[in-house]
Coordinates of C-alpha atoms and ligand atoms in Angstrom, one line a residue:
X85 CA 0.0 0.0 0.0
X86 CA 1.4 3.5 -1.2
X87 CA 0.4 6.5 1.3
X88 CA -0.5 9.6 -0.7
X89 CA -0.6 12.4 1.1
X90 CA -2.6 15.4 0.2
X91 CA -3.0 19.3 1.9
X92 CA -5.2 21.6 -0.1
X93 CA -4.7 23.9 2.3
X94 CA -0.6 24.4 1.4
X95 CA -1.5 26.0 -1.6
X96 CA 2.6 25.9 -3.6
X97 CA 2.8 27.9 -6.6
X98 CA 0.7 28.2 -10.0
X99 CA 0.3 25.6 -12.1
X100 CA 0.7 28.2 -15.6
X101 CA -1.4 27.0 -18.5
X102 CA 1.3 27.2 -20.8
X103 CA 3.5 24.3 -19.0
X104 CA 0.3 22.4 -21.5
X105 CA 2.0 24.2 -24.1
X106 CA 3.2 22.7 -27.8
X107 CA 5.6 23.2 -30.7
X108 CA 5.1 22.9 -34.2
X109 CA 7.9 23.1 -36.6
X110 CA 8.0 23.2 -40.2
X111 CA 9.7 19.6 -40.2
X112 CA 8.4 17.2 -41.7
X113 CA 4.4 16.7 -42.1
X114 CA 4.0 18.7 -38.8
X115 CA 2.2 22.0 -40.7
X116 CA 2.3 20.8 -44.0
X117 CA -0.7 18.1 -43.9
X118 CA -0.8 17.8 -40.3
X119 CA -2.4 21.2 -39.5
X120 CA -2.3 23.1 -42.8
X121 CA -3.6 22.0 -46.0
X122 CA -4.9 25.0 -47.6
X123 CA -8.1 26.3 -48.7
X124 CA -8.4 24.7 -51.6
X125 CA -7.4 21.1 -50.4
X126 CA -10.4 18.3 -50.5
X127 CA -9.9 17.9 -46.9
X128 CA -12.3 20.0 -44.7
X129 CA -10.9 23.4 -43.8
X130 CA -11.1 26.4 -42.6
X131 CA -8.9 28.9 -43.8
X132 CA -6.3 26.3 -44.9
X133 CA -6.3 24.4 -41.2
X134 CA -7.6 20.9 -40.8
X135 CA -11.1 21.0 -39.4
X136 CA -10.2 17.9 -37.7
X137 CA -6.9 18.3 -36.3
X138 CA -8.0 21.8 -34.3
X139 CA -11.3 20.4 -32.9
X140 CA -9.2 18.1 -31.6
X141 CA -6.7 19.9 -30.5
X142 CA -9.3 22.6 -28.9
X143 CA -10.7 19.9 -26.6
X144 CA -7.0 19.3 -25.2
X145 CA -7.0 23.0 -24.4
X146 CA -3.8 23.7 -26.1
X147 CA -2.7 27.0 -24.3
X148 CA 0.3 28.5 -26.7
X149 CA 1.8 27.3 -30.0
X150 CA 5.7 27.9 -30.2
X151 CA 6.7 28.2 -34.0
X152 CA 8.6 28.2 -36.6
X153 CA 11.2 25.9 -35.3
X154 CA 13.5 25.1 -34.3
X155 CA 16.9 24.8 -36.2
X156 CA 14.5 26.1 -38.7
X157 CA 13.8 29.0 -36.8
X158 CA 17.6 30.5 -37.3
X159 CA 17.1 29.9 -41.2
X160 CA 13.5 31.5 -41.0
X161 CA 13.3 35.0 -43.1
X162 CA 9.8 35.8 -42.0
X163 CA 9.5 38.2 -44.8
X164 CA 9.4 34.9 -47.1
X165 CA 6.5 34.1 -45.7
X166 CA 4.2 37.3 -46.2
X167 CA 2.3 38.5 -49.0
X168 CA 0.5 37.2 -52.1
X169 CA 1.3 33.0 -52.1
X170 CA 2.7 33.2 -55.6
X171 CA 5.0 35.5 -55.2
X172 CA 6.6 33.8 -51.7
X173 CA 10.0 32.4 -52.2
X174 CA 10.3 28.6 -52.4
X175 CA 13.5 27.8 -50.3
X176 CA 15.2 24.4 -49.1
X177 CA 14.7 23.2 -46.1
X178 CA 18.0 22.5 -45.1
X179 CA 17.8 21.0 -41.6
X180 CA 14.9 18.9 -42.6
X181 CA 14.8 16.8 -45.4
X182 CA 15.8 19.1 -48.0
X183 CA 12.5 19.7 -49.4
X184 CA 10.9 22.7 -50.8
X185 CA 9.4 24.7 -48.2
X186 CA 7.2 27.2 -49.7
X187 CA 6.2 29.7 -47.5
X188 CA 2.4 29.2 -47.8
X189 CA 2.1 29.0 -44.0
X190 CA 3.7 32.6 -43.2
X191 CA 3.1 34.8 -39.9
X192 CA -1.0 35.1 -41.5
X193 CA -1.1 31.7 -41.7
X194 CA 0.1 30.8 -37.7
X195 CA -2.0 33.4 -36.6
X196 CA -5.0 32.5 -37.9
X197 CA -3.8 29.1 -36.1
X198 CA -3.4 30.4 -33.2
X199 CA -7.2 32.6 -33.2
X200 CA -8.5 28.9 -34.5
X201 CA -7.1 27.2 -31.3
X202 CA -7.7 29.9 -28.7
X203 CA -4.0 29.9 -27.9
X204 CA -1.0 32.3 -27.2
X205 CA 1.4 32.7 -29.7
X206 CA 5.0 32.1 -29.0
X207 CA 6.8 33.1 -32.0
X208 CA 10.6 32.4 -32.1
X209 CA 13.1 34.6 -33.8
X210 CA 16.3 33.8 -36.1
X211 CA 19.4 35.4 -34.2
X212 CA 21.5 32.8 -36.0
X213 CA 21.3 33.7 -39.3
X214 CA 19.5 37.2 -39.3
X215 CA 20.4 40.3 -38.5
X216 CA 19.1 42.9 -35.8
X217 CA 16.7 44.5 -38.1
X218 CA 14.9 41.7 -39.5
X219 CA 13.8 40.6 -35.9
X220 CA 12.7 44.3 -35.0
X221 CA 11.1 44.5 -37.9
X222 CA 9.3 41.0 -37.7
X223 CA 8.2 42.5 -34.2
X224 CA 6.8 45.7 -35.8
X225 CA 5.2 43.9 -38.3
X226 CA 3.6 41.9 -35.7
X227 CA 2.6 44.1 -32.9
X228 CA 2.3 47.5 -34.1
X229 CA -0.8 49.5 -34.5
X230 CA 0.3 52.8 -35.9
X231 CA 1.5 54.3 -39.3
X232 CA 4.8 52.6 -40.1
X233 CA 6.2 50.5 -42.6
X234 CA 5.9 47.6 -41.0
X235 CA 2.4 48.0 -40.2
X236 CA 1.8 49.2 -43.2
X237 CA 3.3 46.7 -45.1
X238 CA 0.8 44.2 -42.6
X239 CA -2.2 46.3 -43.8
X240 CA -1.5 46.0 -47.2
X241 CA -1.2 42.2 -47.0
X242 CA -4.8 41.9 -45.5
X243 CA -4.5 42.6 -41.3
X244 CA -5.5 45.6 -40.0
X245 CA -4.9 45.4 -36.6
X246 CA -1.7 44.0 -34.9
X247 CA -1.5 40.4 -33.3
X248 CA -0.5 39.8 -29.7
X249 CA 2.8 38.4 -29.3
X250 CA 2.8 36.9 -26.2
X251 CA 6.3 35.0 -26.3
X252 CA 8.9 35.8 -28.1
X253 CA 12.1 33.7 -28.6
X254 CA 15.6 35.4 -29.0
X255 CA 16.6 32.5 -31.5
X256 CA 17.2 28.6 -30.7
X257 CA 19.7 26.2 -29.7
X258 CA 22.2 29.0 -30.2
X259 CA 25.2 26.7 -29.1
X260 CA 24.1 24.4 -31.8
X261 CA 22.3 24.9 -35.3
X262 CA 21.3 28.3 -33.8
X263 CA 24.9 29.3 -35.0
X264 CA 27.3 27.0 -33.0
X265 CA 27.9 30.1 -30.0
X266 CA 29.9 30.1 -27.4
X267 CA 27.6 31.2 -24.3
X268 CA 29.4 34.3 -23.7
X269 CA 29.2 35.1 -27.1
X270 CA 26.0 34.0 -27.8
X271 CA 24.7 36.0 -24.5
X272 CA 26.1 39.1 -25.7
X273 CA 24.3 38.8 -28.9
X274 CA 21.2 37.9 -26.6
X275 CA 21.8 41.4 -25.0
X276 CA 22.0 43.0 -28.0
X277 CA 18.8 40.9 -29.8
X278 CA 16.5 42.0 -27.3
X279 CA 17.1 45.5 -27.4
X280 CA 15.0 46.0 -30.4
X281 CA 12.2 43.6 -29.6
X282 CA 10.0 46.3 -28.2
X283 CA 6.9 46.3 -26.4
X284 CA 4.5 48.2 -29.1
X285 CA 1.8 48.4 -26.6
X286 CA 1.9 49.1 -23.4
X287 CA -0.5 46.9 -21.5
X288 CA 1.2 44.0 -23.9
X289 CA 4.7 43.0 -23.1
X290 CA 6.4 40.8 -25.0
X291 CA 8.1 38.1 -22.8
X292 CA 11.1 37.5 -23.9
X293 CA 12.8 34.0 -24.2
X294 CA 16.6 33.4 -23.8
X295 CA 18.3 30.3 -25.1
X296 CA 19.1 28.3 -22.7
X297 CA 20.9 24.4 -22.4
X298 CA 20.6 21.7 -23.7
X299 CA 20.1 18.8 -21.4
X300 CA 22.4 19.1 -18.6
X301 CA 25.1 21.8 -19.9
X302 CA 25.1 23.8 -16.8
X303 CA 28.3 25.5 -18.4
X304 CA 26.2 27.0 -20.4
X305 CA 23.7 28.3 -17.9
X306 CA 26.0 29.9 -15.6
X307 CA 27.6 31.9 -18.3
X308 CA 24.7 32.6 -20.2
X309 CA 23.4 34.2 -16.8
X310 CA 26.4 35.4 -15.9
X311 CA 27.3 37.9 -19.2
X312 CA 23.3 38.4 -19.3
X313 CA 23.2 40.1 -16.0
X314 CA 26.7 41.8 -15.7
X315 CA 26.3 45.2 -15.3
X316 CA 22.7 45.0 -16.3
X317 CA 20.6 47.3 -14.3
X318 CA 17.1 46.5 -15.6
X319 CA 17.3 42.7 -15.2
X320 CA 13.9 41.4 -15.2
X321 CA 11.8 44.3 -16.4
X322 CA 11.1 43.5 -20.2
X323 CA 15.1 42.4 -20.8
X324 CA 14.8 38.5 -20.2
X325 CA 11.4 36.6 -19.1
X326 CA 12.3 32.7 -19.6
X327 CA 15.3 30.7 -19.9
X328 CA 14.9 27.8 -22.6
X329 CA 15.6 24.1 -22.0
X330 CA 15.8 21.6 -24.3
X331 CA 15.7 17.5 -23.5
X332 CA 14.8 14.6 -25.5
X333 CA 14.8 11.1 -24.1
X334 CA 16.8 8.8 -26.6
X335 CA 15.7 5.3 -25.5
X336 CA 19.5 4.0 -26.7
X337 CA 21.2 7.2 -27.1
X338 CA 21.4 9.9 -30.0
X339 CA 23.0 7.6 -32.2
X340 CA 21.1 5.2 -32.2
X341 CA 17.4 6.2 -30.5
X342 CA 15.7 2.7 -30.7
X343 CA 12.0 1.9 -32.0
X344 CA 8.7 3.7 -31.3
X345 CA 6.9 0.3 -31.2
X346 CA 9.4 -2.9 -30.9
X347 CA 11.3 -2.3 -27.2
X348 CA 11.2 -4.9 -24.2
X349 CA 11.2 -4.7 -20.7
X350 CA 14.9 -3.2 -20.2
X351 CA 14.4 -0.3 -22.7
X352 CA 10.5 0.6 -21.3
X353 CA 12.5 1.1 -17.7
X354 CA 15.6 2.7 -19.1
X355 CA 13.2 4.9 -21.1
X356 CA 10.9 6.0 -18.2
X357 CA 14.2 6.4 -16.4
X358 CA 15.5 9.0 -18.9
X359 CA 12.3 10.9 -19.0
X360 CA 12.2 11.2 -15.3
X361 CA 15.6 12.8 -15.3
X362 CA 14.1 15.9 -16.4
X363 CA 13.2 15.9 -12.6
X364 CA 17.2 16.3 -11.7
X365 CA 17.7 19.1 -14.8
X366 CA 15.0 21.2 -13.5
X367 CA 16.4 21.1 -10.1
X368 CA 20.3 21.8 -11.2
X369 CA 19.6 24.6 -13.6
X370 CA 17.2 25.8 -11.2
X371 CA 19.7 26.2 -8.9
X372 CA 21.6 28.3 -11.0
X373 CA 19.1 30.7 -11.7
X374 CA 18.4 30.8 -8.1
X375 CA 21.6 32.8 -8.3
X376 CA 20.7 35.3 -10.0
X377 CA 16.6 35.6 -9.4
X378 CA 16.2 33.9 -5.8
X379 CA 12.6 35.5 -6.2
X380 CA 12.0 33.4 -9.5
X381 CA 10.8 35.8 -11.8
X382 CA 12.8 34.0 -14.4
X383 CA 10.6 31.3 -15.8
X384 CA 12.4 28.4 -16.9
X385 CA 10.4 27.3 -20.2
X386 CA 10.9 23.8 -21.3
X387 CA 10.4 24.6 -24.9
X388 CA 11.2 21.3 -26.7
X389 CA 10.5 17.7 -24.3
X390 CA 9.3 14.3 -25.2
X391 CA 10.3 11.5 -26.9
X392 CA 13.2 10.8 -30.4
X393 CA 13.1 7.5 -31.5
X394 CA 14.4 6.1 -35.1
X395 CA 11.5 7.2 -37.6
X396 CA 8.9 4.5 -38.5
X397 CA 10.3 2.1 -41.3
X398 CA 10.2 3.4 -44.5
X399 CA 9.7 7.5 -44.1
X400 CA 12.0 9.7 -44.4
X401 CA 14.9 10.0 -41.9
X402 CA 14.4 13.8 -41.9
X403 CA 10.7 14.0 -41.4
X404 CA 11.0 12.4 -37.8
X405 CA 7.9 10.6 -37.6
X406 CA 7.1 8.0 -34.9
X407 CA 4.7 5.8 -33.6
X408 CA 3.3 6.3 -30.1
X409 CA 2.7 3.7 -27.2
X410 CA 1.6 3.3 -24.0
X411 CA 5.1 3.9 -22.6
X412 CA 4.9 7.6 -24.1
X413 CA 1.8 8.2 -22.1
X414 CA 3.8 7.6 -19.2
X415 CA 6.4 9.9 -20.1
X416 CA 4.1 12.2 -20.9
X417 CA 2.2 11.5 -17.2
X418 CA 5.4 11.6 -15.1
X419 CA 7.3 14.8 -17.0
X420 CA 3.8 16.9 -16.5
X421 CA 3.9 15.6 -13.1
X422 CA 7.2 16.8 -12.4
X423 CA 6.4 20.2 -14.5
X424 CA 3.7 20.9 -11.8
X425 CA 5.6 19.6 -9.0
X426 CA 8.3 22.5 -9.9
X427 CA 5.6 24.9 -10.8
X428 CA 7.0 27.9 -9.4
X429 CA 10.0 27.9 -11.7
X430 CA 8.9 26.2 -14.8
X431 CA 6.6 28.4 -16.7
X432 CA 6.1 27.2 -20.5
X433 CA 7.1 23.7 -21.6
X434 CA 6.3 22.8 -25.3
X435 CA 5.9 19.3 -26.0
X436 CA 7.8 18.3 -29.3
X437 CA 5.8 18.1 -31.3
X438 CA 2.1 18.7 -32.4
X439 CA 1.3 16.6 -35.5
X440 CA 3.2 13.9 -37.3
X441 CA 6.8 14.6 -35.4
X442 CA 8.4 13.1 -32.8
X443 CA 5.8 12.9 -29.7
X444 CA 3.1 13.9 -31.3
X445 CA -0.6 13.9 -29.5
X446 CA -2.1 13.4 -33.7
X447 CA -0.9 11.5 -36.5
X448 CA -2.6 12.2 -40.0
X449 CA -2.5 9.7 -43.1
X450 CA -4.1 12.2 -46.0
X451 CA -7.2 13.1 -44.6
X452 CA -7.0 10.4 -41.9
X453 CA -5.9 11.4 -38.4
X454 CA -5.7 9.4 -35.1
X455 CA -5.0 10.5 -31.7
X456 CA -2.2 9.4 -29.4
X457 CA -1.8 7.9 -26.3
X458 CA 0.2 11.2 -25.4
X459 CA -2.8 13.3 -26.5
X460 CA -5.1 11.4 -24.0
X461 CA -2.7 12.2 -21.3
X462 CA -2.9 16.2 -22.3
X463 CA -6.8 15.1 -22.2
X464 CA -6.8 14.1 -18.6
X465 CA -4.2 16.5 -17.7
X466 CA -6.2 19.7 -19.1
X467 CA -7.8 20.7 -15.5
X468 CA -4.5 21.3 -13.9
X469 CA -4.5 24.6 -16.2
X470 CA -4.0 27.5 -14.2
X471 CA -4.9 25.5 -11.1
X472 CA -2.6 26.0 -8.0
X473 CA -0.4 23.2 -6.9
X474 CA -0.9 21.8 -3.6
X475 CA 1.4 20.1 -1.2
X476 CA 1.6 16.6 -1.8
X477 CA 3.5 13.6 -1.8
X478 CA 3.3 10.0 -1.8
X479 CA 5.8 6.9 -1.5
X480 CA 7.2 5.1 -4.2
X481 CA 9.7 2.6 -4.8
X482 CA 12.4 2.6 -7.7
X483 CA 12.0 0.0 -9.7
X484 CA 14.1 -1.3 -12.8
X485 CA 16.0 -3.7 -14.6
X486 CA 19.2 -2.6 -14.8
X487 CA 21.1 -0.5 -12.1
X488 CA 21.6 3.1 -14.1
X489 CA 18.4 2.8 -15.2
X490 CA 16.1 3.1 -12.3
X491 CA 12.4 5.1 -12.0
X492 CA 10.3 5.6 -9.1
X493 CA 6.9 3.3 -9.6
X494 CA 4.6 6.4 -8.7
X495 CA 4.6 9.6 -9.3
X496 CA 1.9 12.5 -8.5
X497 CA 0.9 15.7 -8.9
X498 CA -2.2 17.8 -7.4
X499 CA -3.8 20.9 -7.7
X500 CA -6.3 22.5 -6.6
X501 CA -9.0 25.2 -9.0
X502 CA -10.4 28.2 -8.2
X503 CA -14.2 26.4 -7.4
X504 CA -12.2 24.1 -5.2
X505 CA -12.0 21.1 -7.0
X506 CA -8.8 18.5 -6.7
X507 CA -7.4 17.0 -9.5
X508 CA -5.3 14.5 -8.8
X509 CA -2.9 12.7 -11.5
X510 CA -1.1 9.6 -10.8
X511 CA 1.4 7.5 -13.1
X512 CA 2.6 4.2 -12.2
X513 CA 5.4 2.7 -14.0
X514 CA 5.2 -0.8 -13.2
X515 CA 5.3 -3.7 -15.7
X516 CA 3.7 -6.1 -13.4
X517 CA 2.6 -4.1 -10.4
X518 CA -0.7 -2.6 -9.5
X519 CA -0.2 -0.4 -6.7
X520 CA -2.7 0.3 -4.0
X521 CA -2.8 3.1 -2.9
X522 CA -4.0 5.5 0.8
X523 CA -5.0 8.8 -0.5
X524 CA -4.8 11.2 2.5
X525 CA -6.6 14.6 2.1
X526 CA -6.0 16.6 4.9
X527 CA -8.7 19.5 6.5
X528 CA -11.7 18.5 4.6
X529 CA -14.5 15.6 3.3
X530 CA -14.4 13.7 0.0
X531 CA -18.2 14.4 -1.2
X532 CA -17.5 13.0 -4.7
X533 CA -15.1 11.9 -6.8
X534 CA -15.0 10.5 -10.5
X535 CA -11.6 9.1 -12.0
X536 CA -10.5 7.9 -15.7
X537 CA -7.3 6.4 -16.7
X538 CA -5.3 5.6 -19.7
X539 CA -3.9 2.5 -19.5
X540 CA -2.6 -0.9 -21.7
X541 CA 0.0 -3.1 -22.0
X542 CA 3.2 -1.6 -23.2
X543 CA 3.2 -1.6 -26.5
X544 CA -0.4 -1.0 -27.2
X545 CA -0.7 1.9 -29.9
X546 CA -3.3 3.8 -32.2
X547 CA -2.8 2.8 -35.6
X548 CA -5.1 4.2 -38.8
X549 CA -7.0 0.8 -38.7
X550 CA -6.9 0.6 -35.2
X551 CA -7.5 4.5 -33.9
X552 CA -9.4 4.0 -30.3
X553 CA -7.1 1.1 -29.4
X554 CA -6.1 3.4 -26.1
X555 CA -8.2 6.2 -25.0
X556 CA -9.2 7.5 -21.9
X557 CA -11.5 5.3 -20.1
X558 CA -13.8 5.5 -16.7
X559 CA -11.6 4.6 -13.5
X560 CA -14.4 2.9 -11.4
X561 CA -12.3 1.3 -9.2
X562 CA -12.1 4.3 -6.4
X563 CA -13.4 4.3 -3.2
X564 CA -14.3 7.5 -0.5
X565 CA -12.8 6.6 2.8
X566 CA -12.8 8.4 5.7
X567 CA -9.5 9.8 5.5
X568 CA -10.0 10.8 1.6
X569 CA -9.7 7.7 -1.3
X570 CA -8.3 4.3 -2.0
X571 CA -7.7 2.9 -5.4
X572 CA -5.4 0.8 -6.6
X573 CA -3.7 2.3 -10.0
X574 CA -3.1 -0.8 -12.3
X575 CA 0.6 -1.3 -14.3
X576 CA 1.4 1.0 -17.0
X577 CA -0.9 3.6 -16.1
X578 CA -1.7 7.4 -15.7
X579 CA -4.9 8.1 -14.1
X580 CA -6.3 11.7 -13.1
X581 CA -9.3 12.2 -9.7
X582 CA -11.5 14.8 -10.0
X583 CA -12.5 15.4 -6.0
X584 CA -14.9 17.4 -4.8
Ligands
AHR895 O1 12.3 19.1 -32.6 C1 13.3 18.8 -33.5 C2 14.6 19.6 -33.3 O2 15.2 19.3 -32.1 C3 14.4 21.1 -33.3 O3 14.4 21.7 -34.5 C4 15.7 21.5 -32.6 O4 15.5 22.7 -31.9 C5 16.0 20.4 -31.7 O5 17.4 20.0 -31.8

């Protein structure tokens, strides 16, 4: 029996919507196909986007959309991607395939996305390989209401009124394809970058995005920091918002990855143990920060997470498109557990990615599209939204096959919403071993309480022919005690309580 222990009353830190957030990229069939089509495509539309794909991803909630990329951010010229279609430049898509990218999704096209979906936009700049001007410029053109050429060069392509910006990133990966910086370098450029992304509006900032590591280069954190904040008087106010972080989990390493679907017993642990390192990262490059913003005003913003395994058989190596199994709900369950559970630093985290790449929550086959077992996770997930975390905790084993490799069984989050209601989410990483579990809510009476789960055996997957093969299904098995609940959370599961 594992003791959960619950107090609503030890209210921690807000639970931001956008730590729900997601990142598409033009890789691949993530926009092309997977979200836009066009107007004139035979599959249903609006405006270009997938009538299917945005339902969809309306009933997950999605709170912000982080685009273009990406290494293909730092190629990005957004003024490609503006104006009549047939006169947009057709360019190669270096980083990703090599294929012909031509610019019919633009800045119109992701923000008409973005009013579709109800989301924020996070829109990330090219420090890499543009200059100063064509950022300020791309912020102008965005955000600015008045007479100028920017916004008049907007009007003229069909929007009168500005966009809100919400995010903005100060490129990507900037010690790798972003341009291969050093951090101080790289930093400097940061300082300078930012400068002329300017708040247009003045109820409207702009948050600003730094680059940050990648994985567990706390190298490049401290220095990044460090040259950031020398001799900066202004620190917080409008000059640096978030601090990036970037981890995928490779089941067998970069080189190699290993297979969406075809893994045993050894790599599900070794994978689950990987993801749950994210846990450690957030913790050591927190600490850093702490240095510099002990108040945490910094948000650290997780803007590319999930899985990278080899591509299915037979696509294209650059496309990145992979299957997606019961073992990535529970990554997905236990890395937006651990999200919450540091709540008060992590502010944005962007699942990579939205359609058709790496861990996607929809996979599309023409006009065919299926929804993951990640996407069900999202599903359940979607109440902890601007909810404030509460104190919990509850006792778990680590479990494992081989020694490095090593995951606790459970893992939890809990939060509480503004009409009081708990919601409770649970993953339980067990091959063989359904857990009971003591749930222990302190200072009040459990009145009601409904529960669903997702849940399978470990390789169980949505397939074209097979699309409802895992999905989120009732949780009867819960009980009110006097205390608060008992259940017992099978293997391979994530569940989420609703408690009132
Ligand atoms: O998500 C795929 C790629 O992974 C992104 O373009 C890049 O930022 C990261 O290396």
């Amino acid at each position: 029996m594992a003791k959960l222990v619950i107090n609503p009353e030890k209210k921690r830190s807000k639970i931001h919507k956008e730590i729900y957030g997601h990142f598409s990229e033009h890789l691949g069939r993530c926009i092309y196909e997977g979200i836009y089509v066009g107007e004139n495509s035979p599959i249903p539309n609006k405006n270009g986007m997938r009538v299917d794909v945005v339902e969809a991803l309306k009933k997950i909630k999605v709170p912000v959309l982080r685009w273009p990329g990406g290494c293909f951010a730092d190629e990005y010229h957004w003024m490609d991607g503006v104006g009549p279609k047939e006169t947009r430049k057709k360019m190669i898509n270096t980083h990703w395939g090599g294929v012909v990218e031509d610019n019919s999704f633009g800045t119109h096209e992701y923000f008409e996305l973005c009013e579709q979906l109800g989301c924020e936009a996070y829109v990330n700049g090219n420090l890499g390989s543009g200059t100063v001007r064509e950022m300020s410029e791309w912020v102008e053109y965005m955000t600015f209401e008045g007479i100028s050429p920017m916004a008049d060069l907007r009007r003229k392509n069909g929007r009168e009124k500005p966009w809100k910006v919400k995010y903005f990133g100060v490129g990507n990966e900037n010690w790798g394809c972003g341009g291969n910086m050093n951090p101080d370098y790289y930093a400097n450029e940061y300082r300078r970058y930012q400068t002329y992304v300017r708040d247009y509006k003045k109820d409207q900032h702009i948050n600003k995005i730094c680059c940050g590591p990648n994985v567990d280069d706390y190298e490049w954190t401290s220095e990044v920091l460090k040259t950031c904040f020398h001799h900066c008087e202004d620190k917080f106010h409008g000059f640096m918002d978030g601090l990036s972080l970037h981890y995928y989990v490779f089941p067998e390493g970069w080189d190699i990855k290993g297979s969406a679907t075809d893994f045993d017993d050894k790599v599900w642990y070794k994978t689950l143990s990987k993801a749950y390192f994210m846990d450690e990262l957030i913790r050591n490059h927190g600490a850093i920060m702490d240095q510099y913003d002990p108040d945490k005003k910094l948000g650290m913003i997780v803007d590319e997470w999930g899985t990278w395994y080899t591509v299915e058989p037979g696509t294209n190596e650059g496309f990145l498109y992979q299957q997606n199994t019961i073992r990535d709900a529970l990554v997905a369950g236990m890395t937006l557990n651990i999200f919450n559970k540091h709540s008060d630093r992590v502010k944005m985290a962007n699942l990579a990615q939205m359609v058709n790449v790496l861990q996607s929550v929809i996979l599309t086959d023409g006009a065919d599209m299926i929804l993951t077992p990640t996407y069900h996770v999202f599903d359940m997930y979607k109440d902890h939204q601007d909810a404030m975390l509460v104190e919990s905790s509850i006792e778990s084993e680590y479990i494992g096959l081989e020694q490095e490799y090593q995951v606790p069984d459970l893992t939890e989050s809990v939060s509480v919403s503004e009409d009081g209601t708990l919601h409770i989410t649970v993953t339980n990483a067990s091959l063989d071993r359904a857990i009971p579990v003591e749930a222990v809510i302190s200072g009040r009476s459990v009145s009601e309480v409904c529960a669903e789960i997702v849940s399978g055996e470990m390789h169980q997957m949505n397939t074209f022919e097979n699309p409802d093969n895992v999905q989120v299904r009732t949780f009867a098995d819960v009980q009110i005690t006097e205390s608060g609940l008992s259940f017992t959370i099978p293997s391979c599961a994530v569940v989420h309580l609703t408690v009132r």
